[in-house]
Amino acid sequence: MAGISRSTTISTKRERIAELARQMPEAKLTSLSHHIDLEWMREAYRRTRKDGAVGVDGQSAEEFASDLDENLEVLLNRAKSGRYRAPAVRRVHIPKGKGKTRPLGIPTFADKVLQRAIVMALEPVYEQDFLDCSYGFRPGRSAHQALEALWQGLMRMGGGWVLDLDIQRFFDELDIKSLQQILRQRVTDGVVKRLVGKWLNAGVMEDGRVHRAATGTPQGGVISPLLANIYLHEVLDLWFERDVRSRMRGRAFMVRYADDAVLCFEREDDAQRVMAVLPERLGRFGLTLHPEKTRLVRFTRPEQKGRSDPGQGSGKPGTFDLLGFTHFWARSRKGRWVVKRRTSKGRFSRALRDIAQWCRVVLHLPIGEQHRMLTSKLRGHYSYYGIVGNAHALARFRFFVERTWRKWLDRRSGRARMHWEKFKRLLKRYPLPSPWAVHVVSCRAAKP
């Protein structure tokens, strides 16, 4: 009951912050940190993941929890008095595909808790300001809602031209001074500003050495997604909504999930105009477009191929990827042209490589244990990629997973060969889950 009461109290405080931000949309909020007390810190601890990797101090969540209230109170006092020193984040590299890696920064557990406390204070403010076009790392919003909003927008518009954006090394190139200026437009609380500044300048530790850069915020920090949204809200969302759409000759809308975004236009000439000025807009904030991955795609319905309207252009309709799905035009069962989505080739291949690597690692575990874990992995894949129209890709994925599992079981030393007939008998005892559509078409997504 105490936990429920604490959550309710914190929720009430956050609602007050949200109401204040709603009533004063242009005002600078000066006193957010007074809401952050020991009870607030306990809730921040509760919301912090306990199974993550440790930071540079090596302290685990269990060790922090051994004297929880004392640790939280010390952390709170240091933060409010200005004595808190943000430790460097520990940098690790995770596979990204095609031999590339993505750098992640791992804060200390105490830092994660404090960052969560500040996120809990800032989120109610910026949720009043953020636009409907952004979906990444926001409460009550998801990648599937972004995909649905994109589908609804393209279907209403009948297709058009899609500007597929790729901001080059966004988290590394984000300009710290610009971000701090953007924050000061809305929040001037001294404690919050000071802590955010310390995190932005904490640096990363790699190979035993601390590196500090004038730009960027490490991916992996609890507060990094919110800071990224605040930055791109100003740089991209507001600019598109206030300055771009009113100047278009046709309809236009945008869907953004973190630093992945697509700008959709009814007319090619509108798309070309925006594509011409976009590099300058991003450049003002230290950002650049990837020259090879950013592209303008003709995405009109195939039946519009021969239209003479100069705003529609000519040529074969293309495809584009967003959030792990390739979007393309195809006929529905009733013979109508509709936007369909399938698992992108890159995500499909990467997921299969991960399965193969996993099979190699767990090669000598009991079959039952392997089956339990593999079933969980398949269900996780279906839970994201299981959207209406993607059944073929899901079935192909399950087929290749079965082949991969059999191949590695066949390599178990000192065992009889796992030929296909034997493997089929094994699957009857340990069946793998069949694919299903988890996410159906819904009109509940926010309209672009």
Coordinates of C-alpha atoms in Angstrom, one line a residue:
M1 CA 0.0 0.0 0.0
A2 CA 2.9 2.4 0.7
G3 CA 4.2 1.9 -2.8
I4 CA 0.8 2.6 -4.3
S5 CA 0.4 5.7 -2.1
R6 CA 3.9 7.0 -3.1
S7 CA 3.2 6.5 -6.8
T8 CA -0.1 8.3 -6.4
T9 CA 1.6 11.3 -4.6
I10 CA 4.3 11.5 -7.3
S11 CA 1.6 11.3 -10.0
T12 CA -0.2 14.2 -8.4
K13 CA 2.9 16.3 -8.3
R14 CA 3.6 15.6 -12.0
E15 CA 0.1 16.5 -12.9
R16 CA 0.6 19.9 -11.1
I17 CA 3.7 20.5 -13.1
A18 CA 1.9 19.6 -16.3
E19 CA -1.0 21.9 -15.5
L20 CA 1.4 24.7 -14.8
A21 CA 3.2 24.2 -18.1
R22 CA -0.1 24.0 -19.9
Q23 CA -1.4 27.3 -18.4
M24 CA 1.9 29.0 -19.1
P25 CA 3.0 27.8 -22.6
E26 CA 5.5 30.6 -23.2
A27 CA 6.7 31.0 -19.7
K28 CA 10.0 29.9 -18.2
L29 CA 9.6 27.5 -15.2
T30 CA 11.9 28.4 -12.4
S31 CA 11.0 26.0 -9.6
L32 CA 10.8 22.4 -10.6
S33 CA 13.4 20.9 -8.3
H34 CA 11.5 21.7 -5.1
H35 CA 9.2 18.8 -6.1
I36 CA 12.1 16.4 -5.9
D37 CA 12.3 15.0 -2.4
L38 CA 13.2 11.7 -0.9
E39 CA 9.8 10.2 -1.8
W40 CA 10.4 11.4 -5.4
M41 CA 13.8 9.7 -5.4
R42 CA 12.3 6.5 -4.2
E43 CA 9.9 6.5 -7.1
A44 CA 12.8 7.3 -9.5
Y45 CA 14.7 4.3 -8.1
R46 CA 11.6 2.1 -8.6
R47 CA 11.4 3.2 -12.3
T48 CA 15.1 2.6 -12.9
R49 CA 16.0 -0.7 -14.6
K50 CA 17.9 -3.0 -12.1
D51 CA 19.4 -5.5 -14.6
G52 CA 21.5 -3.1 -16.7
A53 CA 25.3 -3.2 -16.9
V54 CA 27.3 -1.4 -14.3
G55 CA 29.0 2.0 -14.8
V56 CA 32.5 3.2 -14.2
D57 CA 32.2 2.7 -10.4
G58 CA 31.2 -1.0 -10.7
Q59 CA 28.2 -0.5 -8.3
S60 CA 25.3 -2.8 -9.1
A61 CA 21.6 -2.1 -8.4
E62 CA 21.7 -4.7 -5.5
E63 CA 24.6 -2.9 -3.9
F64 CA 22.9 0.5 -4.2
A65 CA 19.7 -1.0 -2.6
S66 CA 21.6 -2.4 0.4
D67 CA 21.2 1.0 2.1
L68 CA 18.6 2.5 -0.2
D69 CA 17.3 5.5 1.8
E70 CA 20.7 6.6 2.9
N71 CA 22.1 6.4 -0.7
L72 CA 19.0 8.2 -2.1
E73 CA 19.2 11.0 0.6
V74 CA 23.0 11.5 0.0
L75 CA 22.3 11.6 -3.8
L76 CA 19.5 14.1 -3.4
N77 CA 21.5 16.4 -1.0
R78 CA 24.5 16.4 -3.3
A79 CA 22.3 17.2 -6.3
K80 CA 20.5 20.1 -4.7
S81 CA 23.6 21.6 -3.1
G82 CA 25.6 21.6 -6.3
R83 CA 28.2 19.1 -4.9
Y84 CA 27.2 16.3 -7.2
R85 CA 29.9 15.4 -9.8
A86 CA 28.5 13.6 -12.8
P87 CA 30.8 10.5 -13.4
A88 CA 31.9 9.7 -16.9
V89 CA 29.8 7.1 -18.7
R90 CA 31.4 3.8 -19.6
R91 CA 31.4 3.3 -23.3
V92 CA 30.7 0.0 -24.9
H93 CA 30.1 -0.9 -28.6
I94 CA 27.2 -3.0 -29.8
P95 CA 26.8 -4.6 -33.2
K96 CA 24.9 -2.5 -35.7
G97 CA 25.1 -4.7 -38.8
K98 CA 27.5 -4.9 -41.8
G99 CA 30.4 -5.1 -39.4
K100 CA 29.6 -1.7 -37.8
T101 CA 29.0 -0.9 -34.2
R102 CA 26.9 1.7 -32.2
P103 CA 28.6 3.3 -29.2
L104 CA 26.5 3.2 -26.0
G105 CA 27.3 5.1 -22.8
I106 CA 26.5 3.3 -19.5
P107 CA 26.1 5.6 -16.5
T108 CA 26.6 4.5 -12.9
F109 CA 23.5 3.2 -11.2
A110 CA 23.3 6.3 -8.9
D111 CA 23.5 8.5 -12.0
K112 CA 20.7 6.5 -13.6
V113 CA 18.5 7.1 -10.6
L114 CA 19.2 10.9 -10.5
Q115 CA 18.7 11.2 -14.3
R116 CA 15.4 9.4 -13.9
A117 CA 14.3 11.9 -11.2
I118 CA 15.1 14.8 -13.5
V119 CA 13.3 13.2 -16.4
M120 CA 10.2 12.8 -14.2
A121 CA 10.3 16.5 -13.6
L122 CA 10.9 17.6 -17.1
E123 CA 8.6 15.2 -18.9
P124 CA 5.3 16.8 -17.7
V125 CA 6.6 20.1 -19.0
Y126 CA 7.6 19.1 -22.4
E127 CA 4.7 16.7 -23.0
Q128 CA 2.6 19.9 -23.1
D129 CA 4.9 21.3 -25.8
F130 CA 5.7 18.3 -28.0
L131 CA 3.8 17.9 -31.2
D132 CA 1.7 14.9 -32.4
C133 CA 4.3 14.1 -35.1
S134 CA 6.9 12.8 -32.6
Y135 CA 6.5 9.3 -31.1
G136 CA 9.9 8.2 -29.8
F137 CA 10.5 7.7 -26.1
R138 CA 7.4 9.5 -25.0
P139 CA 4.9 8.2 -22.4
G140 CA 1.9 6.4 -24.0
R141 CA 3.5 6.5 -27.5
S142 CA 5.2 3.7 -29.4
A143 CA 6.9 2.8 -32.7
H144 CA 3.7 1.1 -33.8
Q145 CA 1.7 4.3 -33.3
A146 CA 4.3 6.1 -35.5
L147 CA 3.9 3.5 -38.2
E148 CA 0.2 3.6 -38.0
A149 CA 0.1 7.5 -38.2
L150 CA 2.4 7.3 -41.3
W151 CA 0.1 4.7 -42.9
Q152 CA -3.0 6.7 -42.2
G153 CA -1.4 9.9 -43.5
L154 CA -0.1 8.3 -46.7
M155 CA -3.4 6.6 -47.4
R156 CA -5.4 9.9 -46.9
M157 CA -3.0 11.7 -49.2
G158 CA -3.0 8.9 -51.7
G159 CA 0.8 8.7 -51.6
G160 CA 3.2 11.4 -52.7
W161 CA 6.8 12.1 -52.2
V162 CA 8.7 10.9 -49.1
L163 CA 11.8 12.6 -47.8
D164 CA 13.6 9.9 -45.9
L165 CA 15.9 11.6 -43.4
D166 CA 19.1 10.2 -41.9
I167 CA 20.8 12.6 -39.5
Q168 CA 24.4 11.7 -39.5
R169 CA 25.8 10.7 -36.0
F170 CA 23.0 12.7 -34.3
F171 CA 23.9 11.8 -30.7
D172 CA 27.5 12.6 -31.4
E173 CA 27.0 15.9 -33.2
L174 CA 24.2 17.4 -31.1
D175 CA 25.4 20.9 -30.1
I176 CA 25.6 21.2 -26.3
K177 CA 25.4 25.0 -26.2
S178 CA 22.4 25.0 -28.5
L179 CA 20.6 22.4 -26.4
Q180 CA 21.2 24.3 -23.2
Q181 CA 19.9 27.5 -24.9
I182 CA 16.8 25.5 -26.0
L183 CA 16.3 24.2 -22.4
R184 CA 16.5 27.8 -21.0
Q185 CA 13.6 28.9 -23.2
R186 CA 11.4 26.7 -21.0
V187 CA 13.2 25.7 -17.8
T188 CA 15.4 28.0 -15.7
D189 CA 15.4 26.0 -12.5
G190 CA 19.0 26.2 -11.3
V191 CA 19.3 22.6 -10.0
V192 CA 17.9 21.1 -13.2
K193 CA 20.1 23.3 -15.4
R194 CA 23.2 22.6 -13.4
L195 CA 22.7 18.8 -13.5
V196 CA 21.9 18.7 -17.2
G197 CA 25.0 20.7 -17.9
K198 CA 27.1 18.3 -15.8
W199 CA 25.8 15.3 -17.6
L200 CA 26.4 16.8 -21.0
N201 CA 30.0 17.6 -20.1
A202 CA 30.8 14.4 -18.1
G203 CA 32.6 12.7 -20.9
V204 CA 33.0 9.0 -21.7
M205 CA 35.5 6.4 -20.4
E206 CA 36.9 4.0 -22.9
D207 CA 40.0 1.9 -22.5
G208 CA 40.6 3.4 -19.1
R209 CA 40.7 7.0 -20.3
V210 CA 38.1 9.7 -20.1
H211 CA 37.3 11.6 -23.3
R212 CA 35.3 14.8 -23.3
A213 CA 33.9 16.4 -26.4
A214 CA 32.3 19.8 -27.2
T215 CA 29.3 18.2 -28.9
G216 CA 27.0 15.2 -28.3
T217 CA 25.3 13.3 -25.6
P218 CA 26.0 9.6 -25.1
Q219 CA 23.4 7.1 -26.2
G220 CA 22.3 4.9 -23.3
G221 CA 21.8 7.6 -20.7
V222 CA 18.4 7.7 -19.0
I223 CA 18.0 11.4 -19.9
S224 CA 19.4 11.2 -23.4
P225 CA 16.2 10.3 -25.2
L226 CA 14.3 13.2 -23.6
L227 CA 17.1 15.7 -24.4
A228 CA 17.1 14.4 -28.0
N229 CA 13.4 15.0 -28.3
I230 CA 13.7 18.5 -26.8
Y231 CA 16.4 19.3 -29.3
L232 CA 14.6 17.9 -32.4
H233 CA 11.3 19.5 -31.3
E234 CA 12.9 22.9 -31.8
V235 CA 15.2 22.0 -34.7
L236 CA 12.8 20.0 -36.8
D237 CA 9.2 19.6 -35.5
L238 CA 8.4 23.3 -34.8
W239 CA 10.2 24.4 -37.9
F240 CA 8.2 22.0 -40.1
E241 CA 4.9 22.8 -38.5
R242 CA 5.2 26.6 -38.3
D243 CA 7.4 27.5 -41.3
V244 CA 7.2 24.8 -43.8
R245 CA 3.6 23.5 -44.0
S246 CA 2.0 26.9 -44.6
R247 CA 4.3 27.5 -47.6
M248 CA 3.4 24.2 -49.3
R249 CA 1.3 24.1 -52.5
G250 CA 0.0 20.6 -51.5
R251 CA -0.5 18.6 -48.3
A252 CA 2.4 17.7 -46.2
F253 CA 3.0 15.9 -42.8
M254 CA 5.9 14.5 -40.8
V255 CA 6.4 11.5 -38.6
R256 CA 9.4 11.3 -36.3
Y257 CA 10.6 8.6 -33.9
A258 CA 13.7 10.0 -32.0
D259 CA 16.2 10.8 -34.8
D260 CA 14.4 8.8 -37.4
A261 CA 12.0 10.9 -39.5
V262 CA 10.1 11.0 -42.8
L263 CA 8.6 14.1 -44.3
C264 CA 5.7 13.3 -46.7
F265 CA 4.5 15.6 -49.4
E266 CA 1.7 15.5 -51.9
R267 CA 3.7 17.3 -54.6
E268 CA 7.3 16.8 -55.8
D269 CA 8.1 20.5 -56.1
D270 CA 7.2 21.0 -52.4
A271 CA 9.5 18.1 -51.5
Q272 CA 12.3 19.5 -53.6
R273 CA 12.0 22.9 -52.0
V274 CA 12.2 21.5 -48.5
M275 CA 15.0 19.2 -49.3
A276 CA 17.0 22.2 -50.6
V277 CA 16.7 24.2 -47.4
L278 CA 16.8 21.3 -44.8
P279 CA 20.7 21.0 -44.7
E280 CA 20.9 24.7 -43.9
R281 CA 18.3 24.4 -41.1
L282 CA 20.0 21.5 -39.5
G283 CA 23.4 23.1 -40.0
R284 CA 22.4 26.0 -37.7
F285 CA 22.3 23.4 -34.9
G286 CA 25.4 21.5 -35.8
L287 CA 23.7 18.6 -37.6
T288 CA 24.2 17.2 -41.0
L289 CA 22.2 14.8 -43.3
H290 CA 23.8 11.6 -44.3
P291 CA 24.6 12.2 -48.0
E292 CA 23.9 8.6 -49.1
K293 CA 21.1 7.5 -46.7
T294 CA 18.9 10.7 -47.0
R295 CA 16.9 10.4 -50.2
L296 CA 13.7 11.7 -51.8
V297 CA 11.4 8.8 -52.8
R298 CA 8.5 8.9 -55.3
F299 CA 5.8 7.2 -53.4
T300 CA 2.7 7.9 -55.5
R301 CA 0.2 5.1 -56.2
P302 CA 1.2 3.1 -59.2
E303 CA -2.1 4.0 -61.0
Q304 CA -0.9 7.6 -60.9
K305 CA 2.1 6.8 -63.1
G306 CA 0.8 8.6 -66.2
R307 CA -0.6 11.7 -64.5
S308 CA 0.3 14.9 -66.2
D309 CA 0.3 17.1 -63.0
P310 CA 3.8 18.5 -62.8
G311 CA 3.6 18.4 -59.0
Q312 CA 3.5 14.6 -59.2
G313 CA 6.6 14.0 -61.2
S314 CA 7.2 10.8 -63.2
G315 CA 9.0 7.5 -62.8
K316 CA 8.5 4.2 -61.0
P317 CA 7.2 4.4 -57.4
G318 CA 9.9 3.5 -54.9
T319 CA 10.0 2.2 -51.3
F320 CA 11.5 3.5 -48.1
D321 CA 12.3 2.1 -44.6
L322 CA 11.2 3.3 -41.2
L323 CA 11.5 1.6 -37.8
G324 CA 12.5 -1.7 -39.3
F325 CA 9.8 -1.9 -42.0
T326 CA 9.9 -1.4 -45.7
H327 CA 6.9 0.6 -47.0
F328 CA 5.6 -0.1 -50.5
W329 CA 2.4 0.0 -52.6
A330 CA 0.6 -3.2 -53.4
R331 CA -2.9 -4.4 -54.2
S332 CA -5.2 -5.4 -51.4
R333 CA -7.4 -8.5 -51.5
K334 CA -10.2 -6.3 -53.0
G335 CA -7.8 -5.1 -55.7
R336 CA -7.3 -1.6 -54.3
W337 CA -3.9 0.1 -54.0
V338 CA -2.8 0.2 -50.4
V339 CA 0.4 0.9 -48.5
K340 CA 1.9 -2.3 -47.2
R341 CA 4.8 -3.0 -44.9
R342 CA 7.2 -5.9 -44.5
T343 CA 10.3 -6.5 -42.3
S344 CA 13.2 -4.6 -43.9
K345 CA 16.0 -6.7 -45.4
G346 CA 18.5 -5.3 -43.0
R347 CA 16.5 -6.0 -39.9
F348 CA 15.6 -9.5 -41.2
S349 CA 19.2 -10.4 -41.8
R350 CA 20.4 -9.0 -38.5
A351 CA 17.8 -10.9 -36.5
L352 CA 18.8 -14.2 -38.2
R353 CA 22.5 -13.5 -37.5
D354 CA 21.6 -12.9 -33.9
I355 CA 19.7 -16.2 -33.8
A356 CA 22.7 -18.1 -35.3
Q357 CA 25.1 -16.5 -32.9
W358 CA 22.8 -17.5 -30.0
C359 CA 22.5 -21.1 -31.2
R360 CA 26.3 -21.3 -31.3
V361 CA 26.6 -20.0 -27.7
V362 CA 24.0 -22.3 -26.2
L363 CA 24.9 -25.3 -28.4
H364 CA 25.4 -27.7 -25.5
L365 CA 22.5 -26.7 -23.3
P366 CA 19.6 -29.2 -22.9
I367 CA 17.1 -29.2 -25.8
G368 CA 14.3 -28.2 -23.4
E369 CA 16.2 -25.2 -22.2
Q370 CA 17.1 -24.1 -25.8
H371 CA 13.5 -24.5 -26.8
R372 CA 12.3 -22.3 -24.0
M373 CA 14.7 -19.5 -24.8
L374 CA 14.2 -19.8 -28.6
T375 CA 10.4 -19.6 -28.1
S376 CA 10.9 -16.4 -26.1
K377 CA 13.0 -14.9 -28.9
L378 CA 10.5 -15.8 -31.6
R379 CA 7.6 -14.3 -29.6
G380 CA 9.7 -11.1 -29.1
H381 CA 10.2 -10.9 -32.8
Y382 CA 6.5 -11.5 -33.5
S383 CA 5.5 -8.9 -30.9
Y384 CA 7.3 -6.2 -32.9
Y385 CA 7.1 -7.3 -36.5
G386 CA 3.7 -8.9 -36.2
I387 CA 1.6 -6.3 -38.1
V388 CA -1.1 -6.9 -40.6
G389 CA 0.3 -7.6 -44.1
N390 CA 3.7 -8.9 -42.8
A391 CA 2.7 -12.5 -42.5
H392 CA 5.0 -13.7 -45.3
A393 CA 8.1 -12.2 -43.7
L394 CA 7.2 -13.7 -40.3
A395 CA 6.7 -17.1 -41.8
R396 CA 10.0 -16.8 -43.6
F397 CA 11.7 -15.8 -40.4
R398 CA 10.3 -18.9 -38.6
F399 CA 11.4 -21.1 -41.4
F400 CA 15.0 -19.9 -41.4
V401 CA 15.1 -20.1 -37.6
E402 CA 14.1 -23.7 -37.7
R403 CA 16.8 -24.4 -40.3
T404 CA 19.4 -22.6 -38.2
W405 CA 18.5 -24.4 -35.0
R406 CA 18.7 -27.8 -36.8
K407 CA 22.1 -26.9 -38.3
W408 CA 23.6 -26.1 -34.9
L409 CA 22.0 -29.1 -33.2
D410 CA 23.5 -31.2 -35.9
R411 CA 27.0 -30.0 -34.8
R412 CA 26.6 -31.1 -31.2
S413 CA 29.7 -33.3 -30.6
G414 CA 29.2 -36.9 -29.6
R415 CA 25.6 -36.9 -30.7
A416 CA 23.8 -38.7 -33.5
R417 CA 23.3 -36.6 -36.6
M418 CA 20.2 -34.3 -36.5
H419 CA 18.8 -35.2 -39.9
W420 CA 15.5 -33.6 -41.0
E421 CA 13.3 -36.5 -40.1
K422 CA 14.7 -36.6 -36.6
F423 CA 14.4 -32.8 -36.3
K424 CA 10.7 -32.9 -37.4
R425 CA 10.1 -35.5 -34.6
L426 CA 11.8 -33.1 -32.2
L427 CA 9.6 -30.2 -33.3
K428 CA 6.5 -32.2 -32.5
R429 CA 7.8 -32.5 -28.9
Y430 CA 9.2 -29.0 -28.8
P431 CA 7.1 -26.9 -31.3
L432 CA 8.1 -23.4 -32.1
P433 CA 5.3 -20.8 -32.0
S434 CA 3.7 -19.9 -35.3
P435 CA 3.7 -16.2 -36.4
W436 CA 0.7 -14.1 -35.7
A437 CA -0.4 -10.5 -36.2
V438 CA -0.1 -8.7 -32.9
H439 CA -0.8 -5.2 -34.2
V440 CA -3.9 -4.6 -36.2
V441 CA -4.8 -1.5 -38.2
S442 CA -6.4 1.0 -35.8
C443 CA -7.6 4.6 -36.1
R444 CA -6.5 5.4 -32.5
A445 CA -3.1 6.6 -33.5
A446 CA -2.6 10.4 -33.5
K447 CA -3.3 12.0 -36.8
P448 CA -0.4 13.7 -38.5

